[in-house]
Short mmCIF file of C-alpha atoms in Angstrom, two decimals:
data_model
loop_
_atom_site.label_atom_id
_atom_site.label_comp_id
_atom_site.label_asym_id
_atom_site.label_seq_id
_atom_site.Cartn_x
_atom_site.Cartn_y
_atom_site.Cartn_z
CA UNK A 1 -2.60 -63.41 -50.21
CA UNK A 2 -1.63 -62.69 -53.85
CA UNK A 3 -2.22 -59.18 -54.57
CA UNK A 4 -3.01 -59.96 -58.28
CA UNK A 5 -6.12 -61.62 -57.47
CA UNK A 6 -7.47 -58.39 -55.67
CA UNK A 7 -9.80 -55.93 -57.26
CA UNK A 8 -8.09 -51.95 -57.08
CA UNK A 9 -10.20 -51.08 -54.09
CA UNK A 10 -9.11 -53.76 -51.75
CA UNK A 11 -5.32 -53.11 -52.99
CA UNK A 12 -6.15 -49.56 -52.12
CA UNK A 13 -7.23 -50.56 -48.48
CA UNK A 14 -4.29 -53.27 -48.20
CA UNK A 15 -1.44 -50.51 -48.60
CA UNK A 16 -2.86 -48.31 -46.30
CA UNK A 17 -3.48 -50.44 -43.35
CA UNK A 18 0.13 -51.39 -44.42
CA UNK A 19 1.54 -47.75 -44.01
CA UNK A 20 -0.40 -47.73 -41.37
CA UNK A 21 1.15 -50.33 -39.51
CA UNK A 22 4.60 -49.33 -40.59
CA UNK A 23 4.52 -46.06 -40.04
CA UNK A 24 3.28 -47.34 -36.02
CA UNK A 25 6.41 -49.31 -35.99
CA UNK A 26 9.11 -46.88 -37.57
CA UNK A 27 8.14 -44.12 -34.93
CA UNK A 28 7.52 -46.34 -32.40
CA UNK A 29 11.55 -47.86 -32.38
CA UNK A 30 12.45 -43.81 -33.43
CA UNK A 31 10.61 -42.23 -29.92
CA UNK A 32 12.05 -45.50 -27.96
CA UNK A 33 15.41 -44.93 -29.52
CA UNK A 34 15.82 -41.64 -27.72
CA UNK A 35 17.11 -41.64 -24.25
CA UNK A 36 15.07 -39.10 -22.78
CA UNK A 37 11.62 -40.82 -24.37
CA UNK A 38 10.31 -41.85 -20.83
CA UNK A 39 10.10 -37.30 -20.18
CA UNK A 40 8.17 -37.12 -23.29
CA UNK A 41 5.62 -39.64 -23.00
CA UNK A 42 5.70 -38.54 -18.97
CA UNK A 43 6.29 -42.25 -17.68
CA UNK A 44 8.64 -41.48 -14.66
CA UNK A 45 7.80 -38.22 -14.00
CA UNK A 46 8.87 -37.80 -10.42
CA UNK A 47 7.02 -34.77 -8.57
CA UNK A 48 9.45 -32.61 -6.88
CA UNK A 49 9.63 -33.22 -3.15
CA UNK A 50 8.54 -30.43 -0.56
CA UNK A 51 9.94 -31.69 2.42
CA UNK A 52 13.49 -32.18 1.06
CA UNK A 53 16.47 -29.97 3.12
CA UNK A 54 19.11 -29.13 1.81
CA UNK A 55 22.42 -28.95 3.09
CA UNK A 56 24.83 -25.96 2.39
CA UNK A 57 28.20 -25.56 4.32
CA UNK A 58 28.16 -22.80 6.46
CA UNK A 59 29.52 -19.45 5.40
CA UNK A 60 32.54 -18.19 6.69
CA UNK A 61 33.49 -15.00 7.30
CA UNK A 62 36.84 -13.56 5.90
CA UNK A 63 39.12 -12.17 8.38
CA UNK A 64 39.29 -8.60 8.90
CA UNK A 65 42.89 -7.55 9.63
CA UNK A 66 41.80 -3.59 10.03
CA UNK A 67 40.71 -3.96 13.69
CA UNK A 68 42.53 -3.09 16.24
CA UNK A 69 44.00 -5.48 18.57
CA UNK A 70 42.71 -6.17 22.13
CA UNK A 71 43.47 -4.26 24.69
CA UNK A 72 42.41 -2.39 27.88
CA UNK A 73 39.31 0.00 27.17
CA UNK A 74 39.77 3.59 28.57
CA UNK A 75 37.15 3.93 30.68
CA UNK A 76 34.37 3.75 28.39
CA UNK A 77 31.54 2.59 30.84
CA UNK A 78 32.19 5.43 32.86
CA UNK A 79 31.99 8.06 29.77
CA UNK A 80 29.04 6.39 28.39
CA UNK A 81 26.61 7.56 30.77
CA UNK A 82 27.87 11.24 30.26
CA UNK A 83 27.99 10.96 26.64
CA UNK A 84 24.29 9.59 26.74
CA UNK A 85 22.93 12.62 28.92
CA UNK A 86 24.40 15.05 26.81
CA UNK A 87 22.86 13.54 23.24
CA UNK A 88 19.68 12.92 25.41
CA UNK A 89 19.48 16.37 26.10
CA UNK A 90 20.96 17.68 22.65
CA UNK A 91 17.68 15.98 21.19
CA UNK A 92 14.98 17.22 23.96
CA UNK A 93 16.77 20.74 22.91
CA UNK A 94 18.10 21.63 26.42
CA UNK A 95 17.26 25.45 26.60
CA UNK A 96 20.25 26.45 27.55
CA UNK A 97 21.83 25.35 24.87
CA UNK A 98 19.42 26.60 22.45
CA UNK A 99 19.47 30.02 23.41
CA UNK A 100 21.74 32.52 21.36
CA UNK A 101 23.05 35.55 22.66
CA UNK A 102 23.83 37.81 21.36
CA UNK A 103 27.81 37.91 21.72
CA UNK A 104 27.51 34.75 19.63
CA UNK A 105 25.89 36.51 16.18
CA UNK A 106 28.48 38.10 13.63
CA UNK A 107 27.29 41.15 12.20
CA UNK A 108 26.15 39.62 9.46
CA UNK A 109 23.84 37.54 11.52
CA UNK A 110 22.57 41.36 12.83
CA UNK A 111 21.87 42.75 9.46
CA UNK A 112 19.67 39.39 8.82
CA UNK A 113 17.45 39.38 11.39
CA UNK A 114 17.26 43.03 11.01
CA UNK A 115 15.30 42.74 7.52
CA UNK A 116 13.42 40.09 8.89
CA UNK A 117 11.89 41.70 11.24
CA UNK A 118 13.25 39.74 13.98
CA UNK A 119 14.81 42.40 16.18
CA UNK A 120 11.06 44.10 16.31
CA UNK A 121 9.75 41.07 18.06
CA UNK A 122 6.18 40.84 19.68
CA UNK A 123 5.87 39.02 22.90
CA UNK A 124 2.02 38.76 22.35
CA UNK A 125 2.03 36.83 18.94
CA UNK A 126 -0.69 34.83 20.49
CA UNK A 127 -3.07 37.70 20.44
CA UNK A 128 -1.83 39.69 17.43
CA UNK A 129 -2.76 36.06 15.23
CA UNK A 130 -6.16 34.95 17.29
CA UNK A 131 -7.30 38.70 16.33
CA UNK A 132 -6.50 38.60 12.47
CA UNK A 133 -8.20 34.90 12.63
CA UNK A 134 -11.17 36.63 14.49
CA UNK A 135 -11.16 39.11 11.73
CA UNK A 136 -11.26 36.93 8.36
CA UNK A 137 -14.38 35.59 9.96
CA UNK A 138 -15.59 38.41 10.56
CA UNK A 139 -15.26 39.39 6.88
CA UNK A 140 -17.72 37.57 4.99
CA UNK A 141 -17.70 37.73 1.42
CA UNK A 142 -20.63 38.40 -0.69
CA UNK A 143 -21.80 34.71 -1.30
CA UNK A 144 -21.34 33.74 2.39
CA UNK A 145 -23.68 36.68 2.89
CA UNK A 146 -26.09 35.60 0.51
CA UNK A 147 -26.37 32.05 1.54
CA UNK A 148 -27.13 33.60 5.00
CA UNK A 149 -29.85 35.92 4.08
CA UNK A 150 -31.58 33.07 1.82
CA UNK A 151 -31.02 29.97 4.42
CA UNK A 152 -30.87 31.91 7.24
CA UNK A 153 -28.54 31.43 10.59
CA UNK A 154 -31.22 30.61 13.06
CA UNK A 155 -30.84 26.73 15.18
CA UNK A 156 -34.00 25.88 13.97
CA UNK A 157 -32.80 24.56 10.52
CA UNK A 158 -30.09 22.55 11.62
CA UNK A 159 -31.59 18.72 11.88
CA UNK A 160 -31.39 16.71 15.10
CA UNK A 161 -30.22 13.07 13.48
CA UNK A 162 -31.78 11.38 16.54
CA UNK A 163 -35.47 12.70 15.81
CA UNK A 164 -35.00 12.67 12.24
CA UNK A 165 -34.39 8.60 12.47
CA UNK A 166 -37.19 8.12 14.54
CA UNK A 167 -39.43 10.52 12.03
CA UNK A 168 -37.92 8.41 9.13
CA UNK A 169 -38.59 5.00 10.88
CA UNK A 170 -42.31 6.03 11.63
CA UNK A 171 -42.94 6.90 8.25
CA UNK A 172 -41.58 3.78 6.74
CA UNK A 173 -43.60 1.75 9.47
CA UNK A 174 -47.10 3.53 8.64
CA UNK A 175 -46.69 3.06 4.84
CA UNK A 176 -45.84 6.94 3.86
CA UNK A 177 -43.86 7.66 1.61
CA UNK A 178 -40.92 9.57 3.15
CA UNK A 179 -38.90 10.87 0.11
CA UNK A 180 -42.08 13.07 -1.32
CA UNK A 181 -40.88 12.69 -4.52
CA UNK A 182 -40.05 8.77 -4.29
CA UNK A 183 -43.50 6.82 -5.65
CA UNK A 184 -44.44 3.39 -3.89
CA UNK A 185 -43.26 0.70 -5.56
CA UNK A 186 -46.41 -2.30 -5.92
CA UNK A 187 -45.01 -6.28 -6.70
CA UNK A 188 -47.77 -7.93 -8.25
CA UNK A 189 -47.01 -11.92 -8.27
CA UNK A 190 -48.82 -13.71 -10.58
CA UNK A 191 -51.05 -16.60 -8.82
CA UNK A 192 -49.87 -19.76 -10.50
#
């Protein structure tokens, strides 16, 4: 193929399936040339396996030279049991225990309770906080009052949910509407 003989066009064509062509081979021999090519293209990608184990040594603990040596325990099984009874009963708060007298306040401890009323104390608490309770019900503010003269206190207004189901479930059987202000809805299809 003489390239005189061609017309401009077909030179035009001729150089660029050339390029083409060398361009293929130049990058081609470059990508081949590296030695990781095969993890670009993905050729011998090798999926990581699930089921491998892996073996580590085992650790080892470092010796601890603070511990005292071996020896004959002093009668530790024996003074377990007591020990346990008494932090048994320290948490169940053994009354005994719990109970100060009062050799054991300083006077300090006197003038404290004093202003806290402590020393003036009521053995009928019970009573003395049921009746203030009783009371602040008792005392109805003006709204409460209100609500009670409009709505009224009687049994008769409080609903039975057993009879009102059975009301509701009539109603929605026979076709009534049982929300008076809910309109029937009517589904018209169209007859094809």
């Amino acid at each position: 193929m003489c390239l005189a003989n061609m017309s401009s066009e077909s030179k035009l064509v001729f150089f660029k399936t050339y390029l083409r062509k060398a361009n293929f081979i130049f990058f081609s021999i470059l990508v081949g040339s590296c030695a990781s090519s095969d993890n670009l293209i993905k050729l011998s990608e090798v999926p990581p396996d699930e089921f491998a184990v892996i073996r580590k040594d085992p650790l080892e603990i470092p010796p601890n030279f603070n511990l005292r040596p071996p020896g004959k325990s002093e009668k530790s099984n024996l003074d377990s049991s007591k020990k346990a009874k008494e932090v048994f009963a320290d948490l169940i708060g053994d009354e005994k225990k719990n109970i100060i007298s009062d050799r054991d306040l300083t006077a300090g401890d006197f003038v404290l309770l004093e202003k806290s009323g402590y020393v003036e104390n009521n053995s009928s608490i019970r009573e003395v906080l049921t009746s203030e309770n009783s009371r602040e019900l008792l005392n109805k503010g003006r709204i409460e009052r209100l609500v009670e003269s409009l709505v009224g206190e009687s049994d008769e207004d409080i609903l039975d949910p057993v009879q009102e189901k059975k009301r509701n479930q009539e109603q929605i059987a026979t076709g009534d509407n049982f929300l008076k202000s809910q309109k029937p809805v009517i589904i018209r299809r169209l007859k094809k």
